[in-house]
Amino acid sequence: MVGGLVRGALPTVGHPCPFFPAASVRGLPCDLFGAQWACVTIELVNTGSELMLGRVLNTHQQWICRTLADRGYTVDRQVAISDDPEALVAAVREGLSRADWVITTGGLGPTCDDRTRELVASMLGRTLKHDPAVEAQIRSYFEGRNRPVPARTKVEAMVPDGAEVLVNRHGTAPGLALWLDPNPFRPDSRPTWLVMLPGPPRELRPMVLDEMLPRLDQRFPRSGGFACRTLKTTGLGESYMEELLDAPLKDLVAAGMDLGFCARVGEVDVRFVARGPEAQATVAEAERRTRAVAGSYIFGVDDETLEAVLVRDFSGRGLTLALAESCTGGHIANRVTNVPGASAVLRAALVTYANEAKESFLGVPRSLLVEHGAVSEPVARAMAEGVLRVTGADFAIAVTGIAGPGGAVPGKPVGTVFIAVAGPGGVEVRKMLNAFDRETFKYITAQQAMAALLRKAATGQAWA
Amino acid sequence: MVGGLVRGALPTVGHPCPFFPAASVRGLPCDLFGAQWACVTIELVNTGSELMLGRVLNTHQQWICRTLADRGYTVDRQVAISDDPEALVAAVREGLSRADWVITTGGLGPTCDDRTRELVASMLGRTLKHDPAVEAQIRSYFEGRNRPVPARTKVEAMVPDGAEVLVNRHGTAPGLALWLDPNPFRPDSRPTWLVMLPGPPRELRPMVLDEMLPRLDQRFPRSGGFACRTLKTTGLGESYMEELLDAPLKDLVAAGMDLGFCARVGEVDVRFVARGPEAQATVAEAERRTRAVAGSYIFGVDDETLEAVLVRDFSGRGLTLALAESCTGGHIANRVTNVPGASAVLRAALVTYANEAKESFLGVPRSLLVEHGAVSEPVARAMAEGVLRVTGADFAIAVTGIAGPGGAVPGKPVGTVFIAVAGPGGVEVRKMLNAFDRETFKYITAQQAMAALLRKAATGQAWA
């Protein structure tokens, strides 16, 4: 697919035209349709040697891409390079040679390895001018914290000729925006918007929301609609899910809706992206059809986690929960208590790793442990009944299994796990085989248990 | 700085030569020194529309960059693009035109948006051949989990002509490695190693360690020495640590050793990198001096976690542990049980979220809860004593606090937490103020508690 706007020696980075998908498919430039700026090509350049040494995670990439995508702008390419001047200049120059919009992060601070401002200015042949307004802002930032103004921050008040200042309300280095028209680095010299943002997330994020996005309509006026929705599923693999949805969604996809699958550990995201005046209706229809055939696998929408849905559902209905974890070792409790408000739902979680603990805290009869072993259907059932009894909770999950790498016994390989879900309707137990590494075993077992609990609380049946 | 090996139309991406830093600084190609492959230029290409839509965090970038950096190889540039075929081909072609080593992630799976295998093959003019060994591996993967083999996974057994198969022990799609000699995309047609890795981290990481790295010496033979060591510390801030080590390590740094600090949540990494014949000795000396002045803050080396050190230390000495968690909600238990062999150490963990649970499972007197409140020194002490009593463990940790965002009371702001560590020598309690978001609060509180436990087990004193 071809965006339609970028031409030249370097290969264009394709992306669907947000307004005329057919045009993209046929490779026709959007301006043939009169939507001059419809296909905005975007490149993100993250700078920082700590990125290339793998010392920090590049959270800017996800946050910026998502913030723009949710508004209908797709970042076509993201590049990370070190603070090395040559690498930085090369990456920015390449972005400018291809894209309508180039965003850089980092390198605007006061230290010696913050070079973006000066390097970009000299690359564009712009002089740096001292901006009294910025200096006043920096001074007030420090005075507001009763701290002296470090001499080094003076450089942060230097602004490239013709640049727009993006105010930094949570730090000292302002962002900088340049509208390059003509853009000397593009073969067709079309204009490019170059936006430079500071590195610290707590400075960058508000600047994007309060300073950059409000200028977006002016730079790239929008026409037409956009809709994006992700359905979070668990319990069915990516391939099976795709097979299941192939027929029901065929015509919507043929009509231009993007259908995407993202497999995570114990989850598969199903994502719909539609554009044009019918975007909202298209995505709603896709969700309706998906729920009709795969509803039992869907636990949430967009960013929801299984544990967040669980806490919201239970607290909303005034239900309480207790956990008896053996092989998951507190993993389920940890995830549930990551959700604010979990204290209204979770009475207690008993991580009964040792057999004696299963007896003393959950009242699991020793005879069961001896006869069937700790990893067995009867023990899982007794753990669930026991934790309900000792906590007085409405519902309970109990898990006992072999996380590995050791602990396998004949007939019970590593990954064997019994999941019990208990509630007013009684106890249901399922045997699963989650033969993965230890942490993945815990995560997937937790997914299966929480999904089953939600089904039992909703329908009375943990498993169909 | 110039890597020294890449020549041609596109700007080179500079990086320090790992063997002759002076050469890089002077911009001299390393082969002038006879170290033909010393400066390996590396590009990482991460594919996936979910990356460009900001749906997932690019953890591959950090993990791969770090794993290579710790072995003396610096990734020069990382690029992320969508699953769009044109974008993928363009990014890989650019990488091949510049780098000695190109690594791609993602796009090897069975679904329609997994195109890397086929696109790279056609770009290189290689035919895809069915590999029976790979298909057998895929079949056994599903059979081992009592699941049918989805028809779509057949494509994962297709291998480009001349490609080496990197075995996937944790999934179905194998990795693929191609040694392009000559590389038609480089102006000087120097060889390039193209390695394609699967997207799921739990498949990619073991493949990198077990399949890719062992082939590294064959591809890029190393001359000269290299040593890298990271000391993991907790309990002292980054700048204090830097001050503490400044004098002791001055001469080693002046002699060319890299000294790096990396602050992460609840930890500060101290990293030494040395090159040349004396590399090992230099790093060993740096570690000796650092332990002499900051030993009490150091809990591990390289990638060791606090929980792994704890399990190793306790199991080695035959000691047992019990946990009573309130505000950390099972976070400590989950981390301890992530470590293989934890079952030999952890007797039980009681996540007593509700006050009644503190009474019934730990025997905390109601009078204490009423008089001092659940978040108090006496309750933390009673929880620790209680969990030792009911489990018979040698040592115990108890935590009670306010994780937030709600729950603050006058005199006890969000972040207030009491940590109790109990052992043969009695119980010690410390009040901390960890005013962070909920998950960070849990993590940092766990760091403080586990570090204190290790000190108590080693010296009899949890806190100096």
Short mmCIF file of C-alpha atoms in Angstrom, two decimals, chain B residues 23-373:
data_model
loop_
_atom_site.label_atom_id
_atom_site.label_comp_id
_atom_site.label_asym_id
_atom_site.label_seq_id
_atom_site.Cartn_x
_atom_site.Cartn_y
_atom_site.Cartn_z
CA ALA B 23 40.01 4.55 16.46
CA SER B 24 36.36 5.44 16.58
CA VAL B 25 37.08 8.84 17.96
CA ARG B 26 39.57 9.48 15.20
CA GLY B 27 37.09 8.06 12.70
CA LEU B 28 39.51 5.40 11.55
CA PRO B 29 38.03 2.09 10.38
CA CYS B 30 38.92 -0.72 12.71
CA ASP B 31 40.31 -2.94 9.98
CA LEU B 32 43.27 -0.57 9.84
CA PHE B 33 44.14 -2.20 13.13
CA GLY B 34 43.64 -5.68 11.74
CA ALA B 35 40.56 -6.28 13.85
CA GLN B 36 38.50 -7.04 10.81
CA TRP B 37 35.17 -7.60 12.51
CA ALA B 38 35.71 -5.55 15.62
CA CYS B 39 33.13 -2.89 14.80
CA VAL B 40 30.01 -4.88 14.16
CA THR B 41 27.24 -2.50 13.07
CA ILE B 42 23.89 -3.83 14.21
CA GLU B 43 20.35 -2.89 13.26
CA LEU B 44 17.22 -4.19 14.95
CA VAL B 45 13.95 -4.22 13.02
CA ASN B 46 10.81 -4.77 15.11
CA THR B 47 7.71 -5.53 13.09
CA GLY B 48 4.08 -5.44 14.18
CA SER B 49 1.14 -3.15 13.56
CA GLU B 50 0.35 -3.46 17.27
CA LEU B 51 3.63 -1.61 17.92
CA MET B 52 2.74 1.26 15.59
CA LEU B 53 -0.74 1.48 17.03
CA GLY B 54 0.81 1.59 20.51
CA ARG B 55 -1.05 -1.52 21.68
CA VAL B 56 2.05 -3.21 23.08
CA LEU B 57 5.30 -2.05 24.61
CA ASN B 58 8.42 -2.92 22.60
CA THR B 59 10.21 -4.97 25.26
CA HIS B 60 12.27 -6.71 22.57
CA GLN B 61 14.19 -3.51 21.94
CA GLN B 62 15.38 -3.19 25.53
CA TRP B 63 16.02 -6.88 26.09
CA ILE B 64 17.94 -7.52 22.86
CA CYS B 65 19.95 -4.28 23.10
CA ARG B 66 20.86 -5.09 26.69
CA THR B 67 21.69 -8.73 26.03
CA LEU B 68 24.04 -7.74 23.20
CA ALA B 69 25.53 -4.74 25.03
CA ASP B 70 26.47 -6.94 27.98
CA ARG B 71 28.49 -9.02 25.49
CA GLY B 72 30.19 -6.05 23.87
CA TYR B 73 27.94 -5.55 20.86
CA THR B 74 26.07 -2.24 20.59
CA VAL B 75 22.90 -1.98 18.53
CA ASP B 76 23.34 1.13 16.36
CA ARG B 77 19.79 1.61 15.27
CA GLN B 78 16.40 0.15 16.10
CA VAL B 79 13.46 0.54 13.74
CA ALA B 80 9.84 -0.39 14.31
CA ILE B 81 7.34 -0.63 11.48
CA SER B 82 3.88 -2.10 10.92
CA ASP B 83 3.05 -5.41 9.28
CA ASP B 84 2.58 -3.52 6.02
CA PRO B 85 4.64 -5.46 3.45
CA GLU B 86 6.15 -2.39 1.79
CA ALA B 87 7.22 -0.89 5.13
CA LEU B 88 8.76 -4.18 6.23
CA VAL B 89 10.68 -4.70 2.99
CA ALA B 90 11.90 -1.09 3.05
CA ALA B 91 13.13 -1.33 6.65
CA VAL B 92 14.92 -4.65 6.16
CA ARG B 93 16.48 -3.46 2.90
CA GLU B 94 17.79 -0.29 4.56
CA GLY B 95 19.22 -2.32 7.42
CA LEU B 96 20.92 -4.70 4.99
CA SER B 97 22.36 -1.74 3.07
CA ARG B 98 24.13 -0.46 6.20
CA ALA B 99 24.75 -3.14 8.79
CA ASP B 100 26.89 -6.21 9.42
CA TRP B 101 24.10 -7.77 11.42
CA VAL B 102 20.36 -7.26 11.00
CA ILE B 103 17.92 -8.75 13.49
CA THR B 104 14.19 -8.80 12.84
CA THR B 105 11.46 -9.68 15.35
CA GLY B 106 7.92 -10.80 14.63
CA GLY B 107 6.00 -11.82 11.54
CA LEU B 108 6.97 -15.51 11.62
CA GLY B 109 3.65 -16.74 13.03
CA PRO B 110 0.78 -18.50 11.28
CA THR B 111 -1.67 -15.63 10.75
CA CYS B 112 -2.25 -13.55 7.61
CA ASP B 113 -0.33 -10.56 8.97
CA ASP B 114 2.80 -12.67 9.60
CA ARG B 115 4.67 -11.91 6.38
CA THR B 116 8.36 -11.60 7.33
CA ARG B 117 9.35 -15.10 6.20
CA GLU B 118 7.83 -14.83 2.73
CA LEU B 119 8.69 -11.16 2.12
CA VAL B 120 12.35 -11.53 3.07
CA ALA B 121 12.64 -14.70 0.98
CA SER B 122 11.25 -13.01 -2.13
CA MET B 123 13.32 -9.88 -1.49
CA LEU B 124 16.43 -12.08 -1.46
CA GLY B 125 15.19 -14.19 -4.37
CA ARG B 126 15.19 -17.35 -2.24
CA THR B 127 12.58 -20.05 -2.60
CA LEU B 128 10.73 -21.35 0.47
CA LYS B 129 11.14 -25.08 1.04
CA HIS B 130 9.10 -27.27 3.36
CA ASP B 131 11.25 -28.57 6.25
CA PRO B 132 9.98 -31.92 7.63
CA ALA B 133 12.07 -31.58 10.82
CA VAL B 134 10.41 -28.25 11.64
CA GLU B 135 6.97 -29.67 10.93
CA ALA B 136 7.69 -32.60 13.24
CA GLN B 137 8.71 -30.15 15.96
CA ILE B 138 5.49 -28.15 15.51
CA ARG B 139 3.39 -31.31 15.64
CA SER B 140 5.07 -32.51 18.83
CA TYR B 141 4.54 -29.06 20.38
CA PHE B 142 0.76 -29.36 19.98
CA GLU B 143 0.63 -33.06 20.78
CA GLY B 144 2.54 -32.38 24.00
CA ARG B 145 -0.34 -30.09 24.97
CA ASN B 146 -3.13 -32.40 23.79
CA ARG B 147 -4.16 -29.85 21.18
CA PRO B 148 -4.87 -30.39 17.48
CA VAL B 149 -2.36 -28.95 15.00
CA PRO B 150 -3.99 -25.91 13.32
CA ALA B 151 -3.74 -26.13 9.53
CA ARG B 152 -2.28 -22.63 9.35
CA THR B 153 0.85 -23.58 11.31
CA LYS B 154 2.03 -25.52 8.22
CA VAL B 155 3.47 -22.26 6.86
CA GLU B 156 5.85 -22.12 9.84
CA ALA B 157 7.65 -25.17 8.43
CA MET B 158 8.60 -23.29 5.24
CA VAL B 159 12.31 -22.36 5.27
CA PRO B 160 14.03 -19.98 2.82
CA ASP B 161 16.70 -21.62 0.67
CA GLY B 162 20.03 -21.55 2.52
CA ALA B 163 18.59 -20.42 5.84
CA GLU B 164 19.69 -21.92 9.14
CA VAL B 165 16.82 -22.96 11.43
CA LEU B 166 16.89 -21.61 15.00
CA VAL B 167 14.94 -24.08 17.10
CA ASN B 168 11.92 -22.74 18.99
CA ARG B 169 11.60 -24.69 22.24
CA HIS B 170 8.74 -22.59 23.59
CA GLY B 171 6.49 -22.19 20.57
CA THR B 172 5.94 -23.26 17.00
CA ALA B 173 7.57 -20.74 14.65
CA PRO B 174 11.34 -21.38 14.31
CA GLY B 175 13.81 -18.54 13.92
CA LEU B 176 15.75 -18.19 10.66
CA ALA B 177 19.35 -17.08 10.08
CA LEU B 178 20.88 -16.18 6.71
CA TRP B 179 24.54 -15.37 6.07
CA LEU B 180 24.44 -13.06 3.05
CA ASP B 181 27.89 -13.21 1.45
CA PRO B 182 28.02 -11.24 -0.71
CA ASN B 183 25.24 -8.96 0.52
CA PRO B 184 23.73 -7.47 -2.68
CA PHE B 185 22.24 -4.56 -0.76
CA ARG B 186 25.56 -3.16 0.53
CA PRO B 187 27.46 -0.85 -1.76
CA ASP B 188 30.67 -2.76 -0.89
CA SER B 189 28.73 -6.07 -0.88
CA ARG B 190 30.31 -7.03 2.46
CA PRO B 191 28.54 -9.93 4.16
CA THR B 192 25.62 -9.38 6.53
CA TRP B 193 24.07 -11.78 9.02
CA LEU B 194 20.28 -11.63 8.85
CA VAL B 195 18.56 -13.20 11.85
CA MET B 196 14.75 -13.44 12.01
CA LEU B 197 13.24 -14.07 15.42
CA PRO B 198 9.62 -14.80 16.46
CA GLY B 199 7.59 -12.13 18.22
CA PRO B 200 6.49 -13.70 21.52
CA PRO B 201 9.09 -12.83 24.20
CA ARG B 202 8.92 -16.24 25.85
CA GLU B 203 9.88 -17.77 22.48
CA LEU B 204 12.35 -15.08 21.40
CA ARG B 205 14.44 -14.84 24.58
CA PRO B 206 15.49 -18.48 24.93
CA MET B 207 16.10 -18.57 21.16
CA VAL B 208 18.48 -15.61 21.42
CA LEU B 209 20.37 -17.17 24.33
CA ASP B 210 20.42 -20.80 23.18
CA GLU B 211 20.45 -20.48 19.38
CA MET B 212 21.67 -17.05 18.25
CA LEU B 213 24.44 -16.13 20.70
CA PRO B 214 26.28 -19.48 20.36
CA ARG B 215 26.62 -18.75 16.61
CA LEU B 216 27.99 -15.24 17.26
CA ASP B 217 31.67 -16.10 17.55
CA GLN B 218 31.49 -17.96 14.27
CA ARG B 219 29.92 -15.01 12.49
CA PHE B 220 31.85 -12.17 14.10
CA PRO B 221 35.03 -13.63 15.58
CA ARG B 222 36.19 -11.50 18.48
CA SER B 223 39.72 -10.32 18.97
CA GLY B 224 40.87 -8.61 22.11
CA GLY B 225 39.27 -8.98 25.51
CA PHE B 226 35.95 -7.71 26.76
CA ALA B 227 34.41 -7.83 30.21
CA CYS B 228 31.15 -6.47 31.54
CA ARG B 229 29.72 -6.81 35.03
CA THR B 230 26.68 -5.29 36.63
CA LEU B 231 26.35 -5.10 40.40
CA LYS B 232 22.72 -4.97 41.50
CA THR B 233 22.13 -2.70 44.46
CA THR B 234 19.17 -1.57 46.50
CA GLY B 235 18.74 0.93 49.33
CA LEU B 236 20.85 3.82 48.03
CA GLY B 237 19.92 6.42 45.40
CA GLU B 238 21.76 6.77 42.10
CA SER B 239 23.55 10.05 42.85
CA TYR B 240 24.63 8.90 46.33
CA MET B 241 25.99 5.71 44.83
CA GLU B 242 27.85 7.73 42.21
CA GLU B 243 29.41 9.94 44.93
CA LEU B 244 30.34 6.90 46.99
CA LEU B 245 32.21 5.23 44.11
CA ASP B 246 33.78 8.32 42.54
CA ALA B 247 37.08 8.25 44.45
CA PRO B 248 37.61 4.47 44.69
CA LEU B 249 37.18 3.92 40.94
CA LYS B 250 38.75 7.15 39.60
CA ASP B 251 41.98 5.60 38.31
CA LEU B 252 40.22 2.66 36.63
CA VAL B 253 37.88 5.06 34.81
CA ALA B 254 40.80 7.26 33.84
CA ALA B 255 42.48 4.13 32.43
CA GLY B 256 39.50 3.55 30.12
CA MET B 257 37.00 1.47 32.06
CA ASP B 258 33.38 2.48 31.45
CA LEU B 259 31.46 3.08 34.69
CA GLY B 260 27.71 3.29 34.28
CA PHE B 261 24.80 3.76 36.65
CA CYS B 262 21.25 2.81 35.84
CA ALA B 263 18.47 3.71 38.25
CA ARG B 264 15.47 1.44 38.08
CA VAL B 265 12.50 1.07 40.39
CA GLY B 266 13.89 0.22 43.83
CA GLU B 267 17.30 -0.65 42.42
CA VAL B 268 20.46 0.97 41.07
CA ASP B 269 22.65 -1.00 38.67
CA VAL B 270 26.39 -0.28 38.77
CA ARG B 271 27.95 -1.41 35.50
CA PHE B 272 31.63 -1.88 34.61
CA VAL B 273 32.80 -2.37 31.02
CA ALA B 274 36.46 -2.98 30.20
CA ARG B 275 38.20 -3.87 26.95
CA GLY B 276 41.56 -5.27 25.97
CA PRO B 277 43.73 -8.05 27.45
CA GLU B 278 43.28 -6.76 31.03
CA ALA B 279 39.50 -6.54 30.78
CA GLN B 280 38.66 -9.35 33.22
CA ALA B 281 41.18 -8.19 35.81
CA THR B 282 39.99 -4.59 35.57
CA VAL B 283 36.33 -5.50 36.13
CA ALA B 284 37.24 -7.84 39.02
CA GLU B 285 39.21 -5.05 40.69
CA ALA B 286 36.35 -2.59 40.20
CA GLU B 287 33.95 -5.07 41.83
CA ARG B 288 36.34 -5.65 44.76
CA ARG B 289 36.65 -1.92 45.46
CA THR B 290 32.90 -1.36 45.08
CA ARG B 291 32.05 -4.14 47.53
CA ALA B 292 34.53 -2.65 49.99
CA VAL B 293 32.64 0.67 50.19
CA ALA B 294 29.07 -0.29 49.18
CA GLY B 295 28.86 -3.99 50.01
CA SER B 296 25.77 -3.71 52.20
CA TYR B 297 23.74 -2.36 49.26
CA ILE B 298 24.82 -5.04 46.78
CA PHE B 299 22.50 -8.03 46.55
CA GLY B 300 23.45 -9.61 43.25
CA VAL B 301 25.44 -9.67 40.03
CA ASP B 302 24.36 -9.12 36.40
CA ASP B 303 20.76 -10.31 36.00
CA GLU B 304 20.17 -11.73 39.48
CA THR B 305 16.93 -10.71 41.14
CA LEU B 306 16.52 -10.14 44.85
CA GLU B 307 14.05 -13.04 45.04
CA ALA B 308 16.44 -15.41 43.25
CA VAL B 309 19.24 -14.51 45.67
CA LEU B 310 16.83 -15.01 48.57
CA VAL B 311 15.72 -18.49 47.44
CA ARG B 312 19.31 -19.53 46.68
CA ASP B 313 20.58 -18.28 50.05
CA PHE B 314 17.76 -19.82 52.10
CA SER B 315 17.66 -23.17 50.31
CA GLY B 316 21.45 -23.41 50.52
CA ARG B 317 21.24 -23.03 54.30
CA GLY B 318 18.09 -25.11 54.73
CA LEU B 319 16.09 -22.15 56.02
CA THR B 320 12.34 -21.75 55.56
CA LEU B 321 10.28 -18.62 55.03
CA ALA B 322 6.71 -17.49 55.65
CA LEU B 323 4.99 -14.31 54.46
CA ALA B 324 2.14 -12.25 55.86
CA GLU B 325 1.17 -9.70 53.24
CA SER B 326 -1.50 -7.08 53.49
CA CYS B 327 -0.84 -4.06 51.25
CA THR B 328 1.55 -5.93 48.95
CA GLY B 329 -1.29 -8.36 48.24
CA GLY B 330 0.79 -11.40 47.32
CA HIS B 331 3.40 -9.50 45.32
CA ILE B 332 6.28 -10.82 47.47
CA ALA B 333 4.94 -14.40 47.38
CA ASN B 334 4.54 -14.18 43.61
CA ARG B 335 8.12 -13.02 43.11
CA VAL B 336 9.57 -15.62 45.48
CA THR B 337 7.60 -18.40 43.80
CA ASN B 338 8.78 -17.26 40.36
CA VAL B 339 12.12 -18.77 41.36
CA PRO B 340 12.53 -22.49 40.63
CA GLY B 341 13.09 -24.32 43.91
CA ALA B 342 11.03 -21.84 45.93
CA SER B 343 8.95 -24.73 47.28
CA ALA B 344 11.94 -25.82 49.39
CA VAL B 345 11.93 -22.39 51.08
CA LEU B 346 8.42 -20.94 51.23
CA ARG B 347 6.09 -22.67 53.69
CA ALA B 348 3.11 -20.41 53.15
CA ALA B 349 2.10 -16.84 52.40
CA LEU B 350 -1.03 -15.41 53.95
CA VAL B 351 -2.48 -12.45 52.10
CA THR B 352 -4.62 -11.12 54.92
CA TYR B 353 -6.27 -8.22 53.17
CA ALA B 354 -9.27 -7.92 55.48
CA ASN B 355 -8.87 -7.27 59.24
CA GLU B 356 -10.83 -10.43 60.05
CA ALA B 357 -8.24 -12.40 58.07
CA LYS B 358 -5.46 -10.83 60.15
CA GLU B 359 -7.25 -12.04 63.26
CA SER B 360 -8.30 -15.50 62.13
CA PHE B 361 -5.18 -16.60 60.25
CA LEU B 362 -2.43 -14.71 62.09
CA GLY B 363 -4.03 -14.34 65.51
CA VAL B 364 -3.61 -10.58 65.51
CA PRO B 365 -5.55 -9.40 68.59
CA ARG B 366 -8.60 -7.31 67.67
CA SER B 367 -7.60 -4.90 70.43
CA LEU B 368 -4.40 -4.03 68.51
CA LEU B 369 -6.34 -3.45 65.29
CA VAL B 370 -8.85 -1.25 67.10
CA GLU B 371 -6.32 0.67 69.19
CA HIS B 372 -3.55 1.24 66.59
CA GLY B 373 -5.25 0.53 63.29
#
